[in-house]
PDB file of C-alpha atoms and ligand atoms in Angstrom:
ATOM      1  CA  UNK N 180       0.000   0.000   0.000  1.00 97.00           C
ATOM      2  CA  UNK N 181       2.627   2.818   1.146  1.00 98.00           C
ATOM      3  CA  UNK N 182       6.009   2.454  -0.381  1.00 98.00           C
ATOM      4  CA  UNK N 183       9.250   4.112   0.553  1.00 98.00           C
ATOM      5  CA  UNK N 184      12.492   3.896  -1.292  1.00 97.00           C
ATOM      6  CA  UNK N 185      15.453   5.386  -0.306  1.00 96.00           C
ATOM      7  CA  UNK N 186      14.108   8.407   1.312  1.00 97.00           C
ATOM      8  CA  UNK N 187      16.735  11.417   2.386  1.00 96.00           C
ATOM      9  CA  UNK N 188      14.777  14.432   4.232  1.00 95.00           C
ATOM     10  CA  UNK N 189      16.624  17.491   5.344  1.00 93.00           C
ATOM     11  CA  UNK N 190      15.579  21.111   7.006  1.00 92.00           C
ATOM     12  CA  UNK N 191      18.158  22.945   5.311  1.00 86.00           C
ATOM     13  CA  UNK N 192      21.553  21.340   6.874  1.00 89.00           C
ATOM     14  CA  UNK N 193      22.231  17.555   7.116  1.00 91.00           C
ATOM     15  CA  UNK N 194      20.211  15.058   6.016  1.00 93.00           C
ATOM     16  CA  UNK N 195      18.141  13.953   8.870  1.00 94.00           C
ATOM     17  CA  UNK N 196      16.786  10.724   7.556  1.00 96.00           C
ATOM     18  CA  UNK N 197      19.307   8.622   4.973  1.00 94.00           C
ATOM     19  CA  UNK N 198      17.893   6.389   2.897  1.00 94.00           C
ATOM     20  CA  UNK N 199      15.148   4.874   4.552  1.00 96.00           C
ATOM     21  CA  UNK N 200      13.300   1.878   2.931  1.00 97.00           C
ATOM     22  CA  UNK N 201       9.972   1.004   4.125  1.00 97.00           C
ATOM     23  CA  UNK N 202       6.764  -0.834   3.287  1.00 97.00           C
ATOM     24  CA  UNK N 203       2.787  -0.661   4.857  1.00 98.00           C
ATOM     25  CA  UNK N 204       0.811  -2.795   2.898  1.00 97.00           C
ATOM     26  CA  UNK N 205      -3.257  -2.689   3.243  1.00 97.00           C
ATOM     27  CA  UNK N 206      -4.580  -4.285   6.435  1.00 97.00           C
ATOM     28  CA  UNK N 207      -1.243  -3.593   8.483  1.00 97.00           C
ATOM     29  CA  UNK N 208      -0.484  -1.834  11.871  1.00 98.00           C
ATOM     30  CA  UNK N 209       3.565  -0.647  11.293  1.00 98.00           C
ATOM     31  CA  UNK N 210       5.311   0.765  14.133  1.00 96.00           C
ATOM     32  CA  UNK N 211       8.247   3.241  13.544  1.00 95.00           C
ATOM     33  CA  UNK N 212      10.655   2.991  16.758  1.00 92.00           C
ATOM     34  CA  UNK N 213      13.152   5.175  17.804  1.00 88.00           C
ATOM     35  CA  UNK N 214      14.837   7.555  19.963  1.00 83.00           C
ATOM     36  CA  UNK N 215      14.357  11.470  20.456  1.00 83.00           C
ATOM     37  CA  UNK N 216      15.772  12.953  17.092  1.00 87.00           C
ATOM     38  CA  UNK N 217      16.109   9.598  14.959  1.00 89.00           C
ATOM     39  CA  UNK N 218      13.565  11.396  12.252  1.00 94.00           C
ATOM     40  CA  UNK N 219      10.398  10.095  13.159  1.00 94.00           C
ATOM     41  CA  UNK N 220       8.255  12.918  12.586  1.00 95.00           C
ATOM     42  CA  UNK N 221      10.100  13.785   9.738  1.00 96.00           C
ATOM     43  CA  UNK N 222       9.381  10.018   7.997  1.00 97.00           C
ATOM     44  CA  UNK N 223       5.577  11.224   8.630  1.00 97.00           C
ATOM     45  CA  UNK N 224       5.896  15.186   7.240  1.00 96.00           C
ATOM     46  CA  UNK N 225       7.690  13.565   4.232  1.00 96.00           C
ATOM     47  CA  UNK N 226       4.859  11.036   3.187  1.00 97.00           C
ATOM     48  CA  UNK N 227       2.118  14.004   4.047  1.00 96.00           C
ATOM     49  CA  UNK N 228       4.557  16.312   1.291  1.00 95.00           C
ATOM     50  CA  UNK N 229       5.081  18.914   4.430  1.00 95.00           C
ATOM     51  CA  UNK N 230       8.887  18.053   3.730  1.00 93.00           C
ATOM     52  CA  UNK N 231       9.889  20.004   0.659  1.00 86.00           C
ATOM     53  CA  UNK N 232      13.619  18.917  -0.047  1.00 85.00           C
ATOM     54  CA  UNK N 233      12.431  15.331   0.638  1.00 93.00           C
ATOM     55  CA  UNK N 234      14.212  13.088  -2.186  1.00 94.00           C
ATOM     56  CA  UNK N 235      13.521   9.563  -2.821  1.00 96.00           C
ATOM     57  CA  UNK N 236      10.426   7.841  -3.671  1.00 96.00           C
ATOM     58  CA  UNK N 237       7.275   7.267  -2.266  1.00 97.00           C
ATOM     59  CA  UNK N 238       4.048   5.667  -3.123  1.00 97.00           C
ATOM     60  CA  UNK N 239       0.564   4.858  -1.937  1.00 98.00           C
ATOM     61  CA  UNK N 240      -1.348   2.176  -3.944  1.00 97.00           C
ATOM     62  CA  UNK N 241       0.967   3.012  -6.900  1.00 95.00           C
ATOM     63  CA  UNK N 242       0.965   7.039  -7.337  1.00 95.00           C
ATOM     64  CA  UNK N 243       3.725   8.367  -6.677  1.00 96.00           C
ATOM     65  CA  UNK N 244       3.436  11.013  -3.563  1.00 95.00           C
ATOM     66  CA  UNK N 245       6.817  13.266  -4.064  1.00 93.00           C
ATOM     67  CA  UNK N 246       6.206  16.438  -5.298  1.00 88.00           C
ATOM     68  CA  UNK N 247       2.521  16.603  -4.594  1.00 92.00           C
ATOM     69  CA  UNK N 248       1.520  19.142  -2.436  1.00 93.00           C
ATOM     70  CA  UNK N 249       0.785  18.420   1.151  1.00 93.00           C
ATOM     71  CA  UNK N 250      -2.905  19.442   0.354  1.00 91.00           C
ATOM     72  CA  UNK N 251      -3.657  17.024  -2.135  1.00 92.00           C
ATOM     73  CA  UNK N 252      -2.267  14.123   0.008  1.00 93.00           C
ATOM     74  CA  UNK N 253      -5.397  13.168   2.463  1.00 92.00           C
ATOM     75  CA  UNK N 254      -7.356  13.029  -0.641  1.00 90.00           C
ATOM     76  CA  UNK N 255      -5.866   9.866  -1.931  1.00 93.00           C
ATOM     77  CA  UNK N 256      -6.233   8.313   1.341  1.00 94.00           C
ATOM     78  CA  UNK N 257      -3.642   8.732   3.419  1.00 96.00           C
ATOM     79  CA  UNK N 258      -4.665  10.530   6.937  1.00 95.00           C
ATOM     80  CA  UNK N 259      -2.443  12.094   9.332  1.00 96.00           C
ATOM     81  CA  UNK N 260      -2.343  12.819  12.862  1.00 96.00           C
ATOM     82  CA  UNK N 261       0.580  14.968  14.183  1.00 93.00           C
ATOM     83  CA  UNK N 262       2.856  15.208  17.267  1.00 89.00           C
ATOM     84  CA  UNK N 263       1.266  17.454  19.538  1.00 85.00           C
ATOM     85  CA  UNK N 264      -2.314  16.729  18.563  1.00 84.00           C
ATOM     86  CA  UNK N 265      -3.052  20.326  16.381  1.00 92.00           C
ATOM     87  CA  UNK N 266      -6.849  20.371  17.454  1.00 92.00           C
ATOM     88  CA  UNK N 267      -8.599  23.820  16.956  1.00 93.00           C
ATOM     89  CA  UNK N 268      -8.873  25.419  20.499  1.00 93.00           C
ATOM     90  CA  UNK N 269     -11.657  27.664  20.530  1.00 95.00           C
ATOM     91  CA  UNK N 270     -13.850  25.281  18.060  1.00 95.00           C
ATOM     92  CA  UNK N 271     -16.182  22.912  19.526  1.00 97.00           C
ATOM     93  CA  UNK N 272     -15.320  19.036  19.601  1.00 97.00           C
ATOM     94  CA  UNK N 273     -18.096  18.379  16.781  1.00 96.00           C
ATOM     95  CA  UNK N 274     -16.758  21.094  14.649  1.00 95.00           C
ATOM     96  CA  UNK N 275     -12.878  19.817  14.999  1.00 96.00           C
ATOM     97  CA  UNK N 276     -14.499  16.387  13.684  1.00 95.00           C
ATOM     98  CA  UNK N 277     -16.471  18.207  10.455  1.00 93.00           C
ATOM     99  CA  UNK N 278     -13.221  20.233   9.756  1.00 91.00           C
ATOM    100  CA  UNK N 279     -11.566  16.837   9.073  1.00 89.00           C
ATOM    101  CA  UNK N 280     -14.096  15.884   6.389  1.00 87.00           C
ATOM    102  CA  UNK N 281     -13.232  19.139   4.582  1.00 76.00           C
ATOM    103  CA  UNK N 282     -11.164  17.933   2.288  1.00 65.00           C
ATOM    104  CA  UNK N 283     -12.489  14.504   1.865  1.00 60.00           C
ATOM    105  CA  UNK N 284     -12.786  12.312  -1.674  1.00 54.00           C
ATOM    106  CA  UNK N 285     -16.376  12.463  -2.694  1.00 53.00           C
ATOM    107  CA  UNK N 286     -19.353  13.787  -0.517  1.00 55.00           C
ATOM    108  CA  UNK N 287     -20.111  11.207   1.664  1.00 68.00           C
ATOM    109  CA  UNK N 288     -22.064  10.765   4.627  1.00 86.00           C
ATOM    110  CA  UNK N 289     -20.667  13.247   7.727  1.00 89.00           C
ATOM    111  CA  UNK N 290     -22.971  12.476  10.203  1.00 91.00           C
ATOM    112  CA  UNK N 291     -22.714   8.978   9.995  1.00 92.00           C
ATOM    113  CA  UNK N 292     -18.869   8.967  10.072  1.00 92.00           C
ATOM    114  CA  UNK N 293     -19.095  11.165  12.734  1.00 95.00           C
ATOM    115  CA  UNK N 294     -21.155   8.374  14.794  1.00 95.00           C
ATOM    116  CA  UNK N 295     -17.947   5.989  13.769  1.00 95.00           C
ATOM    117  CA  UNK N 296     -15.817   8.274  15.687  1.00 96.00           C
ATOM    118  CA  UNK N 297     -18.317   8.531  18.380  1.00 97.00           C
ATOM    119  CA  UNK N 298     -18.860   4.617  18.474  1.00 96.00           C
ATOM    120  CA  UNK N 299     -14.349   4.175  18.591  1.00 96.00           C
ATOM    121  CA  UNK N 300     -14.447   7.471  21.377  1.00 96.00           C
ATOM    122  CA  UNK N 301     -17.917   7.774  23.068  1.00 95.00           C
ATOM    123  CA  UNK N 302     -16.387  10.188  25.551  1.00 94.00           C
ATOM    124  CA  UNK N 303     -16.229  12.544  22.402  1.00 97.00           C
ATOM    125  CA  UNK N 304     -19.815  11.889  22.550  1.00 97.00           C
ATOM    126  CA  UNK N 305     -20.095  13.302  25.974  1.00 96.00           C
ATOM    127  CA  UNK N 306     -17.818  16.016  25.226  1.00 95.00           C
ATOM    128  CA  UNK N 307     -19.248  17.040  21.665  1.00 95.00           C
ATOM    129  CA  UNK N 308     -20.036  20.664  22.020  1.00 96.00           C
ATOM    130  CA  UNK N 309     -17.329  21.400  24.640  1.00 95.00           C
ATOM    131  CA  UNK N 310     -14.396  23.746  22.929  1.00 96.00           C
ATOM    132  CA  UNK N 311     -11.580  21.314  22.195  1.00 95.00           C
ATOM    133  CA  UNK N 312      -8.681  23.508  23.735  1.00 95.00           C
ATOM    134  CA  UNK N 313     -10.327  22.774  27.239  1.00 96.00           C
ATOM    135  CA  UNK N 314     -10.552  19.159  26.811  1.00 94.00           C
ATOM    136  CA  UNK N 315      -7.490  16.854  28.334  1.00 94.00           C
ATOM    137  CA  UNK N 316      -4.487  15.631  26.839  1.00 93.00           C
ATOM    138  CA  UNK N 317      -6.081  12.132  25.888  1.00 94.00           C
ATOM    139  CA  UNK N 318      -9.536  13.547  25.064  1.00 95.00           C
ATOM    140  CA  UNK N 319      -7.551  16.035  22.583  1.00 96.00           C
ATOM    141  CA  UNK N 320      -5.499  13.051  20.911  1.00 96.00           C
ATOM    142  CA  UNK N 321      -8.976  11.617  20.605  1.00 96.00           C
ATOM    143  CA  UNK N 322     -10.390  14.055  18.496  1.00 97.00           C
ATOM    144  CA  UNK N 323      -7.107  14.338  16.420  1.00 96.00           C
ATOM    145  CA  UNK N 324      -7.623  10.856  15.732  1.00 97.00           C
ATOM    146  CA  UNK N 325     -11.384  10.678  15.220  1.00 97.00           C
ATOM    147  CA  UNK N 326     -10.595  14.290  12.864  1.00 96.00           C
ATOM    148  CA  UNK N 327      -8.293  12.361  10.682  1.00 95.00           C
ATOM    149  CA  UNK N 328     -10.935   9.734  10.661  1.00 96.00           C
ATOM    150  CA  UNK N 329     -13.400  11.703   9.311  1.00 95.00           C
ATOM    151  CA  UNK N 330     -11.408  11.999   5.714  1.00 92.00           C
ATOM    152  CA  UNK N 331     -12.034   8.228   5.674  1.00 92.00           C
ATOM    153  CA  UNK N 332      -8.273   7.336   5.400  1.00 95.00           C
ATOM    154  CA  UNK N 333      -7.150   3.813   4.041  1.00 97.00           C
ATOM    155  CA  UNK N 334      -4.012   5.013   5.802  1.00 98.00           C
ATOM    156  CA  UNK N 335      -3.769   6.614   8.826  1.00 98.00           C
ATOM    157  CA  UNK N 336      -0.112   8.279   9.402  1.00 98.00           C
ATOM    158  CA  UNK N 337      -0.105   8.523  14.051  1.00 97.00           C
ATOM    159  CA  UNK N 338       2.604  10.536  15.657  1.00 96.00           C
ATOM    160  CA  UNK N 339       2.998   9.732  19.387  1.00 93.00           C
ATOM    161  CA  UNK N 340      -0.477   9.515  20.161  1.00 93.00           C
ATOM    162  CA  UNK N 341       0.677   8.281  23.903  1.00 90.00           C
ATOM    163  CA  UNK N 342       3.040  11.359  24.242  1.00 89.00           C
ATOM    164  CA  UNK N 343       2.327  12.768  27.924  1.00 86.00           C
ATOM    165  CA  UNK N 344      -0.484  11.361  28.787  1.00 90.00           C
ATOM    166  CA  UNK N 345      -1.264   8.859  31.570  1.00 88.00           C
ATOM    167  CA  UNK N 346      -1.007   5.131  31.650  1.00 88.00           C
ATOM    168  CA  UNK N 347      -4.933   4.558  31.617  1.00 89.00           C
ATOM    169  CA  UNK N 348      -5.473   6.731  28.346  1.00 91.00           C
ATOM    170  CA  UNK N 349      -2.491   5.544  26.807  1.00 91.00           C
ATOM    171  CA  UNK N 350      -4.157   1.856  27.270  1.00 90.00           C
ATOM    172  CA  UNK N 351      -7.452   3.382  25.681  1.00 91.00           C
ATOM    173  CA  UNK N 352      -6.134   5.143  22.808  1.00 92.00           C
ATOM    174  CA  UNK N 353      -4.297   1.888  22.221  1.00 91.00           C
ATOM    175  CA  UNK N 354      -6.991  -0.149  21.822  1.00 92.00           C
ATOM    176  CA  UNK N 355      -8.495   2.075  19.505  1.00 95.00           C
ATOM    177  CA  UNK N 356      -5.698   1.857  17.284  1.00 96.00           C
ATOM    178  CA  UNK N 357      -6.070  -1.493  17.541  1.00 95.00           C
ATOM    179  CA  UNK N 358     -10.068  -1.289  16.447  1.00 97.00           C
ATOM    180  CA  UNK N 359      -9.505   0.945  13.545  1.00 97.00           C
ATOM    181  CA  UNK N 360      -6.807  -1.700  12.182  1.00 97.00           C
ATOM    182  CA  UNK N 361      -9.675  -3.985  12.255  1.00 96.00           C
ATOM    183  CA  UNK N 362     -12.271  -1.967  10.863  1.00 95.00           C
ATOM    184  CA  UNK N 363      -9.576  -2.151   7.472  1.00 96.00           C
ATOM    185  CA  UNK N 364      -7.399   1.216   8.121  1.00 97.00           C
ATOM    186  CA  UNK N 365      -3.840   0.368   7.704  1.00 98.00           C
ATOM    187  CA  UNK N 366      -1.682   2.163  10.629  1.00 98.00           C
ATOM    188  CA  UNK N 367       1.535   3.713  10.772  1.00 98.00           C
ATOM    189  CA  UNK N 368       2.411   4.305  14.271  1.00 97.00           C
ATOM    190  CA  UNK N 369       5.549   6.061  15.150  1.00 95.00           C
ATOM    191  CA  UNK N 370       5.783   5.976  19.505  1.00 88.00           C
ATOM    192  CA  UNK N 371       9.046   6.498  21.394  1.00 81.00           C
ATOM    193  CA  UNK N 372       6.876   3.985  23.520  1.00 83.00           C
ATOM    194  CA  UNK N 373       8.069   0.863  21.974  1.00 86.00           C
ATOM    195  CA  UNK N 374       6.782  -1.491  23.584  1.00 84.00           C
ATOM    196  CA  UNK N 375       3.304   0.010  23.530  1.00 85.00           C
ATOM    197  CA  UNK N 376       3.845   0.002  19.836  1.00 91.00           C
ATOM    198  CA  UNK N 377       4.924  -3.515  19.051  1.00 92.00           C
ATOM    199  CA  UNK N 378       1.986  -4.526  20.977  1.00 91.00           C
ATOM    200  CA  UNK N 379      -0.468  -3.558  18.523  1.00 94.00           C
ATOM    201  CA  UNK N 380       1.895  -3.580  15.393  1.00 97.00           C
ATOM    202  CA  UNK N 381       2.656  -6.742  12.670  1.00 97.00           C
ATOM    203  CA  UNK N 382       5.500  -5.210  11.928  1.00 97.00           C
ATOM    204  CA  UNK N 383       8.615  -2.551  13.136  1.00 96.00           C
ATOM    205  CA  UNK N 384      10.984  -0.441  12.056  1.00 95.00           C
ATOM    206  CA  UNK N 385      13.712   0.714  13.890  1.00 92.00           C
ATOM    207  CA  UNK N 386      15.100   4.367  13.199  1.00 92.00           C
ATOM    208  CA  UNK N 387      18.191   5.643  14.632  1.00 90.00           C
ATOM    209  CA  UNK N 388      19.724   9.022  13.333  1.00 91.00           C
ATOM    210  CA  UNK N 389      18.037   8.632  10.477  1.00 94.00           C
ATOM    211  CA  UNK N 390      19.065   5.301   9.397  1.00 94.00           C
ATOM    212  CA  UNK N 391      16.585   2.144   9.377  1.00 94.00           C
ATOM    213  CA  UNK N 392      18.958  -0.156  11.524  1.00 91.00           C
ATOM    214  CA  UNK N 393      16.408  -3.012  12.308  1.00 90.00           C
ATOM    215  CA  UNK N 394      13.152  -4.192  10.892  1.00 94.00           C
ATOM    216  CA  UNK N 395      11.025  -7.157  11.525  1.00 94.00           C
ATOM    217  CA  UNK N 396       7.973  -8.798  13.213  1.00 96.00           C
ATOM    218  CA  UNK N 397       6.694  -7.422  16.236  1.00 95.00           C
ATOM    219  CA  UNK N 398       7.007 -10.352  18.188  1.00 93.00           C
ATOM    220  CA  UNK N 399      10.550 -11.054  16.873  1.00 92.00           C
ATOM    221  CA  UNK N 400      11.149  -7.038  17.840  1.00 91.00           C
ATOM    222  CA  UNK N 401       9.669  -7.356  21.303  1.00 88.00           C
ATOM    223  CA  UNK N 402      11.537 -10.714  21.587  1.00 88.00           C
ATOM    224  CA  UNK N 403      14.950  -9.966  21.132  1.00 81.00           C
ATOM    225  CA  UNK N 404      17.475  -9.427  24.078  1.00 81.00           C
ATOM    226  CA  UNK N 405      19.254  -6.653  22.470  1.00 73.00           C
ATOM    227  CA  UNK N 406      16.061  -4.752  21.162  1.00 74.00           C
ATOM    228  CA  UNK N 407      14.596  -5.399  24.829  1.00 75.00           C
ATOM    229  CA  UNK N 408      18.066  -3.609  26.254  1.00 73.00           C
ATOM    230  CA  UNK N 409      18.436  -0.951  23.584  1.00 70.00           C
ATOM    231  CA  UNK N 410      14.691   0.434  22.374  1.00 67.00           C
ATOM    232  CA  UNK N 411      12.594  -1.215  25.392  1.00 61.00           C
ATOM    233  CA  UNK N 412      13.967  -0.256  28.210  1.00 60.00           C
ATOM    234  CA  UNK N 413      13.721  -3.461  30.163  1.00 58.00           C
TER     235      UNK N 413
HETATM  236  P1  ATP I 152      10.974  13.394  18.573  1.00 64.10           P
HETATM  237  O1  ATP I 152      10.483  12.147  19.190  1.00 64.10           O
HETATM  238  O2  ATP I 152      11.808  14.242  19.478  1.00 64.10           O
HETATM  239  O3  ATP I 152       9.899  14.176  17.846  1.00 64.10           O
HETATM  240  P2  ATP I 152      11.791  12.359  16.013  1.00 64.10           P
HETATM  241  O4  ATP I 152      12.391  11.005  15.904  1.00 64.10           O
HETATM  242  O5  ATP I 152      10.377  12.514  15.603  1.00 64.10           O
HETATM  243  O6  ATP I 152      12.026  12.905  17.462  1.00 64.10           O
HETATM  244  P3  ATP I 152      12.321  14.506  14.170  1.00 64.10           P
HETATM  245  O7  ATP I 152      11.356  15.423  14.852  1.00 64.10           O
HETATM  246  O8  ATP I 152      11.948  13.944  12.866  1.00 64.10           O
HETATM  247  O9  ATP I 152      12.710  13.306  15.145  1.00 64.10           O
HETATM  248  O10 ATP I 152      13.721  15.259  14.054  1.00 64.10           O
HETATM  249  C1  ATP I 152      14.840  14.737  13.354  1.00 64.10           C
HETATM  250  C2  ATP I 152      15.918  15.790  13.285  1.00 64.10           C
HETATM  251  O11 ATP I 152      15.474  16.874  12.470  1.00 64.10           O
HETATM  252  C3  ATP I 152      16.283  16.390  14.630  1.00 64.10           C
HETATM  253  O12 ATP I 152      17.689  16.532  14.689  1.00 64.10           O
HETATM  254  C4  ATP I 152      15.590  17.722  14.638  1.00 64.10           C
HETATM  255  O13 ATP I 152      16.317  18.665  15.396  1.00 64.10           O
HETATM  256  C5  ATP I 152      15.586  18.102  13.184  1.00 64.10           C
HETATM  257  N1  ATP I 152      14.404  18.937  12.859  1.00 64.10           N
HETATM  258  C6  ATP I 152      13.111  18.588  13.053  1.00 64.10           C
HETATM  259  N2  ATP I 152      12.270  19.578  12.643  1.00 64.10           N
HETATM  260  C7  ATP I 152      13.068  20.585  12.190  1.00 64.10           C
HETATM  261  C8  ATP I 152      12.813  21.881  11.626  1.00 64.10           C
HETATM  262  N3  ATP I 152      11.561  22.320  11.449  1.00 64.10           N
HETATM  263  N4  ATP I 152      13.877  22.616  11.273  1.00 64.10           N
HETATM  264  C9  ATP I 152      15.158  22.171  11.437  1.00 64.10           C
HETATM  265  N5  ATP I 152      15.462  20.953  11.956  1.00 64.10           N
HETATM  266  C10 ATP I 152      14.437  20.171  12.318  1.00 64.10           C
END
């Protein structure tokens, strides 16, 4: 489904990812792992064309992405939710969730996606009419991630969804991820939280300054004493 070949990224100075070789294909959860700084973000901004001297290649379901603008990227199916969440503050829960079906393929029905989200988040439910930028931490990640849903992505592109928040929503948002895999989305989750990650992922990557220095299954990831010592922490 999502194809990347070779893929250098810089801001300016150095490359920060070299290289970089990686494959989602449809019906997979993917985790990117990797330390502060190893490019992880940047992998992301790159696919979504928000990384303008990207070189390389890249491709969902055979179209090539480079050199498309960043605009035109949700539109062929690819949905992404960034580091930091990015909700609008002073809008409303419900209108963060109709903002995401803006630029959506075709005309669709919004309310009933907007019961999907509700059905995957029913605290959003709760919450609808409350003004997103008073909502916390793990409700906010919950309406980035129900926003993206509402473009109906066959990917969905997550940036450290469990960033800062506590154990209990971390657990919750997990299991979602884990629901909208099965509902068909294909995921590609990058978490400094690896193994949070491997435990919903198939598959892994490991970045480190920019370099793809492991890849396998997740079980064979979470398995092995060196990955356990070196990304896991235990
Ligand atoms: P983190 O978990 O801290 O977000 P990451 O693995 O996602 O780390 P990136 O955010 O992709 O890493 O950063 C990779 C490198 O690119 C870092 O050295 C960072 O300082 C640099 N970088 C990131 N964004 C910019 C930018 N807008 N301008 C210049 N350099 C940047």
């Amino acid at each position: 489904m999502l194809e990347v070949r070779n893929l250098c990224a810089a801001y300016g100075g150095p490359d920060v990812l070299s290289s970089v070789t990686l494959d989602v294909k449809a019906g997979e959860t993917v985790a990117v792992l990797g330390a502060n700084t190893a490019g992880k973000t940047t992998l992301l901004r790159a696919i979504s064309g928000l990384i303008p001297k990207a070189r390389g290649h890249i491709a969902f379901e055979g179209t090539a992405l480079m050199g498309r603008p960043a605009h035109a990227i949700p539109g062929l199916g690819i949905g992404h939710v960034p580091e930091g969440r990015h909700v609008f503050p002073r809008m409303t829960t419900l209108d963060n969730l109709k903002m995401g079906a803006f630029l959506h393929r075709g005309a669709g029905d919004i309310p009933a996606r907007i019961e999907r989200v509700f059905a995957l988040f029913p605290r959003l439910r709760e919450r609808q009419g409350q003004m997103a930028g008073s909502m916390s931490g793990g409700e906010q990640q919950m309406v980035s991630i129900g926003r993206a849903l509402m473009g109906q992505p066959k990917l969905l592109l997550l940036d450290e969804p469990s960033h800062g928040l506590a154990p209990i929503v971390v657990d919750e948002l997990h299991e979602a991820i884990g629901a909208i895999n099965r509902q068909g989305v294909s995921v590609l989750l990058v978490e400094q939280n690896a193994m949070l990650a491997l435990s919903v992922a198939h598959r892994g990557y490991v970045l480190e300054a920019g370099h793809v220095v492991l890849a396998g299954a997740a079980a064979e990831l979470s398995a092995d004493p060196g990955i356990r010592r070196a990304y896991l922490g235990v």
